[in-house]
Amino acid sequence: MTGNLENKKRMEGWDITSPESEGLHKCIQPGIQDCKAVSIYRLNLNAGSAFELESGELEMNPVLVKGKAAVNCAAFEEEMEALDSFYITGKTTVKIEAEEDCIFYIGAAMCEGYGKPFFRKFQKDLPLGEIHQIHGHGVGQREVFFTLNPEVEASRLLCGLTWGGNGAWTSWPPHQHEKDLEEVYCYFDMDKPHFGFHVSYLKSGEVEDIVAHTVRSGSMVLAPAGYHPTVASPGTRNTYFWVLAAFSHSSRRYDLAVLDPVYENT
C-alpha cells in the first residue's frame, strides 16, 4: 500500500499549470521536475512587444499556439501565425516581435550539434506523409502534425501537434517509452468549459492505481515513466503540443513506444 501511495504522489506531481503572465517561463526543467532530458518553456508576449529567444546549450522547437508574430534569425525571417513553428540549435538567438498577443510553447533538450535551424508553416491541408499523419483507429483515432519529425536531423527532440476526436481518446492503446525517451503534453485550444483527462499509470494493466490529471488550455503533463492515454470531455477535442526528448541521440526515434499488452488489441 505504501508503494502505491508513493507512486500516486509521484504521478500527481507530473501536472503543471503554465503561467499566463508576460515573459518567458521555465515550466518544466530536469532536476526540478521529475525528468532528466526534457525542458518546456512558455513565452507570453503582448502585442507590440519584442523578445530575444536565446537557446544557449539547448536545441528548441517553439510553436505559436496563439497570435501573430515576426521572427528573425540568421537562418530565416518569417511571419508567424498560429500553429507555425521553428527549430533552432544551440547558441542561436531569434528575435520575436509580437503583432498580436502571443503564446509560444517551446520544447527543448540538450543540443549535441546535430541539425540546422528551419521554419515550418502549418498547412492544414498538407497531404498525408512524413509531417501530416493519422494515428490510431476508432475512438482512438487522432490527427498529427509534426513540428520536428524523425526525418529531420536534430539532437534529441521529436515534437508535434495532436488533435483527438470529439469526446474521444488519444494515445490509445496506452503506450510508454520510459527506457529511451520522456514526453510532455502541452494542452491548448481547450479553454473553459472544455476539459479533458490525461491518465497516468506505471504498470501494464494496473489501471486501479491511475492518476487522472484534469487538463485544459495551459496544462502541461509530464510522462517520464509508465503509460499515458488521454480522453476529452463531450464537446471537446484534446489538443496538445507533445515533446519527446531522447536520453541520447541514438534513441531519437519515433518507433520505440511500447503498447500496454493488456489493451494493445482494443
PDB file of C-alpha atoms in Angstrom:
ATOM      1  CA  MET A   1       0.000   0.000   0.000  1.00  0.00           C
ATOM      2  CA  THR A   2       2.844   2.398   0.845  1.00  0.00           C
ATOM      3  CA  GLY A   3       4.371   1.823  -2.578  1.00  0.00           C
ATOM      4  CA  ASN A   4       1.085   2.603  -4.300  1.00  0.00           C
ATOM      5  CA  LEU A   5       0.708   5.847  -2.335  1.00  0.00           C
ATOM      6  CA  GLU A   6       4.257   6.865  -3.226  1.00  0.00           C
ATOM      7  CA  ASN A   7       3.622   6.121  -6.900  1.00  0.00           C
ATOM      8  CA  LYS A   8       0.422   8.166  -6.900  1.00  0.00           C
ATOM      9  CA  LYS A   9       2.163  11.070  -5.194  1.00  0.00           C
ATOM     10  CA  ARG A  10       4.895  10.928  -7.834  1.00  0.00           C
ATOM     11  CA  MET A  11       2.383  10.911 -10.710  1.00  0.00           C
ATOM     12  CA  GLU A  12       0.336  13.725  -9.166  1.00  0.00           C
ATOM     13  CA  GLY A  13       3.464  15.899  -9.411  1.00  0.00           C
ATOM     14  CA  TRP A  14       3.547  15.496 -13.196  1.00  0.00           C
ATOM     15  CA  ASP A  15       0.721  18.017 -13.720  1.00  0.00           C
ATOM     16  CA  ILE A  16       1.955  21.607 -14.202  1.00  0.00           C
ATOM     17  CA  THR A  17      -0.153  24.696 -14.904  1.00  0.00           C
ATOM     18  CA  SER A  18       1.857  27.048 -17.101  1.00  0.00           C
ATOM     19  CA  PRO A  19       1.870  30.790 -16.225  1.00  0.00           C
ATOM     20  CA  GLU A  20      -0.228  33.318 -18.164  1.00  0.00           C
ATOM     21  CA  SER A  21       1.822  36.397 -17.210  1.00  0.00           C
ATOM     22  CA  GLU A  22       4.002  38.098 -19.811  1.00  0.00           C
ATOM     23  CA  GLY A  23       7.517  36.854 -20.406  1.00  0.00           C
ATOM     24  CA  LEU A  24       9.448  33.614 -20.703  1.00  0.00           C
ATOM     25  CA  HIS A  25       8.603  30.958 -18.130  1.00  0.00           C
ATOM     26  CA  LYS A  26      10.535  27.796 -17.309  1.00  0.00           C
ATOM     27  CA  CYS A  27       7.674  25.358 -16.860  1.00  0.00           C
ATOM     28  CA  ILE A  28       9.497  22.007 -16.787  1.00  0.00           C
ATOM     29  CA  GLN A  29      13.209  21.558 -16.126  1.00  0.00           C
ATOM     30  CA  PRO A  30      15.391  18.489 -15.484  1.00  0.00           C
ATOM     31  CA  GLY A  31      16.353  18.223 -11.839  1.00  0.00           C
ATOM     32  CA  ILE A  32      13.439  20.438 -10.775  1.00  0.00           C
ATOM     33  CA  GLN A  33      10.552  18.412 -12.129  1.00  0.00           C
ATOM     34  CA  ASP A  34      10.585  14.608 -12.414  1.00  0.00           C
ATOM     35  CA  CYS A  35      12.555  14.448 -15.675  1.00  0.00           C
ATOM     36  CA  LYS A  36      16.092  14.022 -16.997  1.00  0.00           C
ATOM     37  CA  ALA A  37      16.122  15.242 -20.591  1.00  0.00           C
ATOM     38  CA  VAL A  38      13.113  17.381 -21.473  1.00  0.00           C
ATOM     39  CA  SER A  39      12.615  21.111 -20.872  1.00  0.00           C
ATOM     40  CA  ILE A  40       9.446  23.093 -21.577  1.00  0.00           C
ATOM     41  CA  TYR A  41       9.098  26.874 -21.735  1.00  0.00           C
ATOM     42  CA  ARG A  42       6.106  29.121 -22.268  1.00  0.00           C
ATOM     43  CA  LEU A  43       6.607  32.564 -23.798  1.00  0.00           C
ATOM     44  CA  ASN A  44       3.759  35.092 -23.480  1.00  0.00           C
ATOM     45  CA  LEU A  45       4.099  38.361 -25.380  1.00  0.00           C
ATOM     46  CA  ASN A  46       1.706  41.288 -25.507  1.00  0.00           C
ATOM     47  CA  ALA A  47       1.012  42.841 -28.902  1.00  0.00           C
ATOM     48  CA  GLY A  48       3.765  45.275 -29.859  1.00  0.00           C
ATOM     49  CA  SER A  49       6.396  43.781 -27.573  1.00  0.00           C
ATOM     50  CA  ALA A  50       9.653  42.105 -28.616  1.00  0.00           C
ATOM     51  CA  PHE A  51      11.774  39.335 -27.165  1.00  0.00           C
ATOM     52  CA  GLU A  52      15.119  37.710 -27.986  1.00  0.00           C
ATOM     53  CA  LEU A  53      14.964  33.959 -27.519  1.00  0.00           C
ATOM     54  CA  GLU A  54      18.417  32.529 -26.810  1.00  0.00           C
ATOM     55  CA  SER A  55      18.854  28.771 -26.999  1.00  0.00           C
ATOM     56  CA  GLY A  56      22.177  28.566 -25.137  1.00  0.00           C
ATOM     57  CA  GLU A  57      23.152  24.885 -24.744  1.00  0.00           C
ATOM     58  CA  LEU A  58      19.716  23.672 -25.852  1.00  0.00           C
ATOM     59  CA  GLU A  59      18.011  22.859 -29.119  1.00  0.00           C
ATOM     60  CA  MET A  60      14.490  24.324 -29.215  1.00  0.00           C
ATOM     61  CA  ASN A  61      11.259  23.753 -31.106  1.00  0.00           C
ATOM     62  CA  PRO A  62       8.869  26.658 -30.407  1.00  0.00           C
ATOM     63  CA  VAL A  63       5.292  26.552 -31.723  1.00  0.00           C
ATOM     64  CA  LEU A  64       2.987  29.559 -31.750  1.00  0.00           C
ATOM     65  CA  VAL A  65      -0.318  28.381 -30.266  1.00  0.00           C
ATOM     66  CA  LYS A  66      -1.961  31.809 -30.264  1.00  0.00           C
ATOM     67  CA  GLY A  67      -1.425  35.134 -32.055  1.00  0.00           C
ATOM     68  CA  LYS A  68       0.803  36.500 -34.829  1.00  0.00           C
ATOM     69  CA  ALA A  69       4.475  37.412 -34.721  1.00  0.00           C
ATOM     70  CA  ALA A  70       7.500  38.217 -36.855  1.00  0.00           C
ATOM     71  CA  VAL A  71      10.594  36.081 -36.231  1.00  0.00           C
ATOM     72  CA  ASN A  72      14.103  36.767 -37.411  1.00  0.00           C
ATOM     73  CA  CYS A  73      17.436  34.988 -37.038  1.00  0.00           C
ATOM     74  CA  ALA A  74      20.476  34.229 -39.185  1.00  0.00           C
ATOM     75  CA  ALA A  75      18.717  31.241 -40.810  1.00  0.00           C
ATOM     76  CA  PHE A  76      15.233  32.654 -41.537  1.00  0.00           C
ATOM     77  CA  GLU A  77      12.979  35.708 -41.423  1.00  0.00           C
ATOM     78  CA  GLU A  78       9.266  34.873 -41.356  1.00  0.00           C
ATOM     79  CA  GLU A  79       5.772  35.968 -40.375  1.00  0.00           C
ATOM     80  CA  MET A  80       4.293  33.501 -37.892  1.00  0.00           C
ATOM     81  CA  GLU A  81       0.629  32.643 -37.463  1.00  0.00           C
ATOM     82  CA  ALA A  82      -1.000  30.221 -35.047  1.00  0.00           C
ATOM     83  CA  LEU A  83       0.456  26.675 -35.279  1.00  0.00           C
ATOM     84  CA  ASP A  84       3.526  27.765 -37.250  1.00  0.00           C
ATOM     85  CA  SER A  85       6.780  26.603 -35.651  1.00  0.00           C
ATOM     86  CA  PHE A  86      10.545  26.753 -35.962  1.00  0.00           C
ATOM     87  CA  TYR A  87      13.572  24.777 -34.855  1.00  0.00           C
ATOM     88  CA  ILE A  88      16.891  26.170 -33.622  1.00  0.00           C
ATOM     89  CA  THR A  89      20.097  24.525 -32.493  1.00  0.00           C
ATOM     90  CA  GLY A  90      22.277  25.626 -29.594  1.00  0.00           C
ATOM     91  CA  LYS A  91      23.857  29.089 -29.402  1.00  0.00           C
ATOM     92  CA  THR A  92      21.144  30.623 -31.584  1.00  0.00           C
ATOM     93  CA  THR A  93      19.242  33.863 -30.998  1.00  0.00           C
ATOM     94  CA  VAL A  94      15.844  34.570 -32.551  1.00  0.00           C
ATOM     95  CA  LYS A  95      14.218  37.984 -32.382  1.00  0.00           C
ATOM     96  CA  ILE A  96      10.452  37.755 -31.912  1.00  0.00           C
ATOM     97  CA  GLU A  97       8.131  40.737 -32.438  1.00  0.00           C
ATOM     98  CA  ALA A  98       4.527  40.181 -31.372  1.00  0.00           C
ATOM     99  CA  GLU A  99       1.969  41.592 -33.801  1.00  0.00           C
ATOM    100  CA  GLU A 100      -0.884  40.279 -31.635  1.00  0.00           C
ATOM    101  CA  ASP A 101      -0.956  38.845 -28.107  1.00  0.00           C
ATOM    102  CA  CYS A 102       1.093  35.654 -28.453  1.00  0.00           C
ATOM    103  CA  ILE A 103       1.580  32.353 -26.663  1.00  0.00           C
ATOM    104  CA  PHE A 104       4.524  30.155 -27.597  1.00  0.00           C
ATOM    105  CA  TYR A 105       5.074  26.649 -26.248  1.00  0.00           C
ATOM    106  CA  ILE A 106       8.739  25.672 -26.507  1.00  0.00           C
ATOM    107  CA  GLY A 107      10.146  22.147 -26.318  1.00  0.00           C
ATOM    108  CA  ALA A 108      13.859  21.912 -25.578  1.00  0.00           C
ATOM    109  CA  ALA A 109      16.625  19.399 -24.896  1.00  0.00           C
ATOM    110  CA  MET A 110      20.411  19.293 -24.804  1.00  0.00           C
ATOM    111  CA  CYS A 111      21.942  20.163 -28.171  1.00  0.00           C
ATOM    112  CA  GLU A 112      24.612  17.739 -29.316  1.00  0.00           C
ATOM    113  CA  GLY A 113      25.479  19.573 -32.530  1.00  0.00           C
ATOM    114  CA  TYR A 114      23.010  17.922 -34.891  1.00  0.00           C
ATOM    115  CA  GLY A 115      20.527  19.707 -37.131  1.00  0.00           C
ATOM    116  CA  LYS A 116      20.045  23.093 -38.773  1.00  0.00           C
ATOM    117  CA  PRO A 117      17.537  25.842 -37.915  1.00  0.00           C
ATOM    118  CA  PHE A 118      14.369  25.931 -40.024  1.00  0.00           C
ATOM    119  CA  PHE A 119      10.897  27.466 -40.099  1.00  0.00           C
ATOM    120  CA  ARG A 120       7.780  25.348 -40.665  1.00  0.00           C
ATOM    121  CA  LYS A 121       4.485  26.788 -41.861  1.00  0.00           C
ATOM    122  CA  PHE A 122       1.419  24.933 -40.638  1.00  0.00           C
ATOM    123  CA  GLN A 123      -0.551  23.580 -43.593  1.00  0.00           C
ATOM    124  CA  LYS A 124      -3.922  22.187 -42.567  1.00  0.00           C
ATOM    125  CA  ASP A 125      -4.459  20.509 -45.934  1.00  0.00           C
ATOM    126  CA  LEU A 126      -0.947  19.077 -46.293  1.00  0.00           C
ATOM    127  CA  PRO A 127      -1.215  15.591 -47.841  1.00  0.00           C
ATOM    128  CA  LEU A 128      -0.571  12.671 -45.535  1.00  0.00           C
ATOM    129  CA  GLY A 129       3.115  11.779 -45.333  1.00  0.00           C
ATOM    130  CA  GLU A 130       6.144  12.452 -43.139  1.00  0.00           C
ATOM    131  CA  ILE A 131       4.657  15.563 -41.487  1.00  0.00           C
ATOM    132  CA  HIS A 132       0.856  15.138 -41.584  1.00  0.00           C
ATOM    133  CA  GLN A 133      -0.381  11.762 -40.304  1.00  0.00           C
ATOM    134  CA  ILE A 134      -3.404   9.918 -38.946  1.00  0.00           C
ATOM    135  CA  HIS A 135      -2.712   7.646 -35.974  1.00  0.00           C
ATOM    136  CA  GLY A 136      -4.900   5.081 -34.230  1.00  0.00           C
ATOM    137  CA  HIS A 137      -8.360   3.889 -35.190  1.00  0.00           C
ATOM    138  CA  GLY A 138     -11.955   4.077 -33.985  1.00  0.00           C
ATOM    139  CA  VAL A 139     -12.446   6.251 -30.912  1.00  0.00           C
ATOM    140  CA  GLY A 140      -8.646   6.430 -30.581  1.00  0.00           C
ATOM    141  CA  GLN A 141      -8.036   7.980 -33.997  1.00  0.00           C
ATOM    142  CA  ARG A 142      -6.210  11.305 -33.966  1.00  0.00           C
ATOM    143  CA  GLU A 143      -4.598  13.728 -36.370  1.00  0.00           C
ATOM    144  CA  VAL A 144      -0.891  14.502 -36.007  1.00  0.00           C
ATOM    145  CA  PHE A 145       1.214  17.294 -37.491  1.00  0.00           C
ATOM    146  CA  PHE A 146       4.939  17.012 -36.803  1.00  0.00           C
ATOM    147  CA  THR A 147       6.735  20.248 -35.976  1.00  0.00           C
ATOM    148  CA  LEU A 148      10.016  18.285 -35.744  1.00  0.00           C
ATOM    149  CA  ASN A 149       9.758  14.897 -37.441  1.00  0.00           C
ATOM    150  CA  PRO A 150      12.223  11.966 -37.303  1.00  0.00           C
ATOM    151  CA  GLU A 151      13.344  12.557 -40.891  1.00  0.00           C
ATOM    152  CA  VAL A 152      14.736  15.983 -39.932  1.00  0.00           C
ATOM    153  CA  GLU A 153      18.137  15.881 -38.237  1.00  0.00           C
ATOM    154  CA  ALA A 154      18.194  17.073 -34.625  1.00  0.00           C
ATOM    155  CA  SER A 155      19.929  16.124 -31.393  1.00  0.00           C
ATOM    156  CA  ARG A 156      17.270  14.674 -29.080  1.00  0.00           C
ATOM    157  CA  LEU A 157      13.887  16.247 -29.834  1.00  0.00           C
ATOM    158  CA  LEU A 158      10.819  14.944 -31.654  1.00  0.00           C
ATOM    159  CA  CYS A 159       7.763  17.215 -31.476  1.00  0.00           C
ATOM    160  CA  GLY A 160       4.308  17.648 -32.941  1.00  0.00           C
ATOM    161  CA  LEU A 161       0.681  18.682 -32.612  1.00  0.00           C
ATOM    162  CA  THR A 162      -2.202  16.279 -31.972  1.00  0.00           C
ATOM    163  CA  TRP A 163      -5.966  16.684 -32.278  1.00  0.00           C
ATOM    164  CA  GLY A 164      -8.262  13.996 -30.921  1.00  0.00           C
ATOM    165  CA  GLY A 165     -11.886  13.397 -31.821  1.00  0.00           C
ATOM    166  CA  ASN A 166     -14.912  14.927 -30.101  1.00  0.00           C
ATOM    167  CA  GLY A 167     -15.068  13.392 -26.626  1.00  0.00           C
ATOM    168  CA  ALA A 168     -12.608  10.725 -27.753  1.00  0.00           C
ATOM    169  CA  TRP A 169      -9.366   9.102 -26.641  1.00  0.00           C
ATOM    170  CA  THR A 170      -5.882   9.905 -27.922  1.00  0.00           C
ATOM    171  CA  SER A 171      -2.690   7.889 -27.466  1.00  0.00           C
ATOM    172  CA  TRP A 172      -4.832   4.749 -27.317  1.00  0.00           C
ATOM    173  CA  PRO A 173      -3.850   1.962 -26.864  1.00  0.00           C
ATOM    174  CA  PRO A 174      -1.800   3.262 -23.924  1.00  0.00           C
ATOM    175  CA  HIS A 175       1.946   3.345 -24.531  1.00  0.00           C
ATOM    176  CA  GLN A 176       5.201   4.037 -22.736  1.00  0.00           C
ATOM    177  CA  HIS A 177       8.804   4.666 -23.814  1.00  0.00           C
ATOM    178  CA  GLU A 178      10.486   5.128 -20.457  1.00  0.00           C
ATOM    179  CA  LYS A 179      13.763   3.370 -21.352  1.00  0.00           C
ATOM    180  CA  ASP A 180      14.533   5.672 -24.261  1.00  0.00           C
ATOM    181  CA  LEU A 181      12.547   8.921 -24.119  1.00  0.00           C
ATOM    182  CA  GLU A 182      10.421  11.083 -21.877  1.00  0.00           C
ATOM    183  CA  GLU A 183       7.461  13.151 -23.016  1.00  0.00           C
ATOM    184  CA  VAL A 184       5.376  16.193 -22.136  1.00  0.00           C
ATOM    185  CA  TYR A 185       1.871  17.001 -23.377  1.00  0.00           C
ATOM    186  CA  CYS A 186       1.200  20.763 -23.519  1.00  0.00           C
ATOM    187  CA  TYR A 187      -2.525  21.453 -23.960  1.00  0.00           C
ATOM    188  CA  PHE A 188      -4.052  24.442 -25.791  1.00  0.00           C
ATOM    189  CA  ASP A 189      -7.299  25.496 -27.550  1.00  0.00           C
ATOM    190  CA  MET A 190      -9.219  23.898 -24.672  1.00  0.00           C
ATOM    191  CA  ASP A 191     -10.492  26.951 -22.840  1.00  0.00           C
ATOM    192  CA  LYS A 192     -13.202  26.595 -20.166  1.00  0.00           C
ATOM    193  CA  PRO A 193     -15.691  24.959 -20.107  1.00  0.00           C
ATOM    194  CA  HIS A 194     -13.773  22.466 -22.257  1.00  0.00           C
ATOM    195  CA  PHE A 195     -11.541  19.965 -20.485  1.00  0.00           C
ATOM    196  CA  GLY A 196     -10.039  16.522 -20.766  1.00  0.00           C
ATOM    197  CA  PHE A 197      -8.226  13.944 -18.679  1.00  0.00           C
ATOM    198  CA  HIS A 198      -4.583  12.910 -19.018  1.00  0.00           C
ATOM    199  CA  VAL A 199      -4.249   9.461 -17.469  1.00  0.00           C
ATOM    200  CA  SER A 200      -1.017   8.162 -15.918  1.00  0.00           C
ATOM    201  CA  TYR A 201      -0.293   4.667 -14.618  1.00  0.00           C
ATOM    202  CA  LEU A 202       3.023   2.903 -14.148  1.00  0.00           C
ATOM    203  CA  LYS A 203       2.499  -0.825 -14.752  1.00  0.00           C
ATOM    204  CA  SER A 204       0.768  -2.763 -17.508  1.00  0.00           C
ATOM    205  CA  GLY A 205      -2.941  -3.219 -16.871  1.00  0.00           C
ATOM    206  CA  GLU A 206      -2.870  -1.732 -13.364  1.00  0.00           C
ATOM    207  CA  VAL A 207      -5.475   0.951 -14.032  1.00  0.00           C
ATOM    208  CA  GLU A 208      -6.784   0.730 -10.458  1.00  0.00           C
ATOM    209  CA  ASP A 209      -3.813   2.916  -9.485  1.00  0.00           C
ATOM    210  CA  ILE A 210      -4.196   5.559 -12.189  1.00  0.00           C
ATOM    211  CA  VAL A 211      -3.909   9.282 -11.643  1.00  0.00           C
ATOM    212  CA  ALA A 212      -6.235  11.317 -13.857  1.00  0.00           C
ATOM    213  CA  HIS A 213      -4.999  14.877 -14.413  1.00  0.00           C
ATOM    214  CA  THR A 214      -7.701  17.346 -15.457  1.00  0.00           C
ATOM    215  CA  VAL A 215      -6.330  19.277 -18.447  1.00  0.00           C
ATOM    216  CA  ARG A 216      -7.351  22.376 -20.397  1.00  0.00           C
ATOM    217  CA  SER A 217      -5.533  25.265 -22.074  1.00  0.00           C
ATOM    218  CA  GLY A 218      -2.244  25.894 -20.267  1.00  0.00           C
ATOM    219  CA  SER A 219      -1.961  22.438 -18.708  1.00  0.00           C
ATOM    220  CA  MET A 220       1.318  20.573 -19.164  1.00  0.00           C
ATOM    221  CA  VAL A 221       1.721  16.956 -18.079  1.00  0.00           C
ATOM    222  CA  LEU A 222       4.968  15.022 -17.829  1.00  0.00           C
ATOM    223  CA  ALA A 223       5.262  11.395 -18.894  1.00  0.00           C
ATOM    224  CA  PRO A 224       8.702  10.293 -17.663  1.00  0.00           C
ATOM    225  CA  ALA A 225       7.535   6.737 -16.950  1.00  0.00           C
ATOM    226  CA  GLY A 226       4.541   4.464 -17.397  1.00  0.00           C
ATOM    227  CA  TYR A 227       1.546   4.722 -19.707  1.00  0.00           C
ATOM    228  CA  HIS A 228      -0.276   7.940 -20.619  1.00  0.00           C
ATOM    229  CA  PRO A 229      -3.509   7.854 -22.652  1.00  0.00           C
ATOM    230  CA  THR A 230      -5.802  10.892 -22.703  1.00  0.00           C
ATOM    231  CA  VAL A 231      -9.543  11.410 -23.158  1.00  0.00           C
ATOM    232  CA  ALA A 232     -11.681  14.506 -23.822  1.00  0.00           C
ATOM    233  CA  SER A 233     -14.996  15.542 -22.319  1.00  0.00           C
ATOM    234  CA  PRO A 234     -18.030  15.536 -24.658  1.00  0.00           C
ATOM    235  CA  GLY A 235     -17.866  18.545 -26.993  1.00  0.00           C
ATOM    236  CA  THR A 236     -14.082  18.786 -26.524  1.00  0.00           C
ATOM    237  CA  ARG A 237     -11.141  17.693 -28.668  1.00  0.00           C
ATOM    238  CA  ASN A 238      -7.962  17.071 -26.728  1.00  0.00           C
ATOM    239  CA  THR A 239      -5.467  19.365 -28.439  1.00  0.00           C
ATOM    240  CA  TYR A 240      -1.829  19.427 -27.465  1.00  0.00           C
ATOM    241  CA  PHE A 241       1.773  20.065 -28.420  1.00  0.00           C
ATOM    242  CA  TRP A 242       3.780  16.994 -27.481  1.00  0.00           C
ATOM    243  CA  VAL A 243       7.509  16.975 -26.897  1.00  0.00           C
ATOM    244  CA  LEU A 244       9.623  13.818 -26.854  1.00  0.00           C
ATOM    245  CA  ALA A 245      13.185  14.129 -25.557  1.00  0.00           C
ATOM    246  CA  ALA A 246      15.512  11.163 -26.033  1.00  0.00           C
ATOM    247  CA  PHE A 247      18.092  10.245 -23.434  1.00  0.00           C
ATOM    248  CA  SER A 248      20.669  10.067 -26.225  1.00  0.00           C
ATOM    249  CA  HIS A 249      20.882  10.976 -29.887  1.00  0.00           C
ATOM    250  CA  SER A 250      20.777   7.301 -30.881  1.00  0.00           C
ATOM    251  CA  SER A 251      17.366   6.849 -29.244  1.00  0.00           C
ATOM    252  CA  ARG A 252      15.826   9.846 -31.024  1.00  0.00           C
ATOM    253  CA  ARG A 253      13.291   7.565 -32.712  1.00  0.00           C
ATOM    254  CA  TYR A 254       9.518   7.571 -33.005  1.00  0.00           C
ATOM    255  CA  ASP A 255       9.189   3.767 -33.192  1.00  0.00           C
ATOM    256  CA  LEU A 256      10.260   2.957 -29.622  1.00  0.00           C
ATOM    257  CA  ALA A 257       6.854   3.255 -27.960  1.00  0.00           C
ATOM    258  CA  VAL A 258       5.718   0.080 -26.174  1.00  0.00           C
ATOM    259  CA  LEU A 259       1.963  -0.554 -26.139  1.00  0.00           C
ATOM    260  CA  ASP A 260       0.369  -1.883 -22.977  1.00  0.00           C
ATOM    261  CA  PRO A 261      -0.167  -5.534 -23.962  1.00  0.00           C
ATOM    262  CA  VAL A 262      -3.372  -5.705 -21.909  1.00  0.00           C
ATOM    263  CA  TYR A 263      -5.027  -3.098 -24.191  1.00  0.00           C
ATOM    264  CA  GLU A 264      -2.963  -3.500 -27.350  1.00  0.00           C
ATOM    265  CA  ASN A 265      -5.803  -5.049 -29.349  1.00  0.00           C
ATOM    266  CA  THR A 266      -8.655  -2.921 -28.036  1.00  0.00           C
TER     267      THR A 266
END
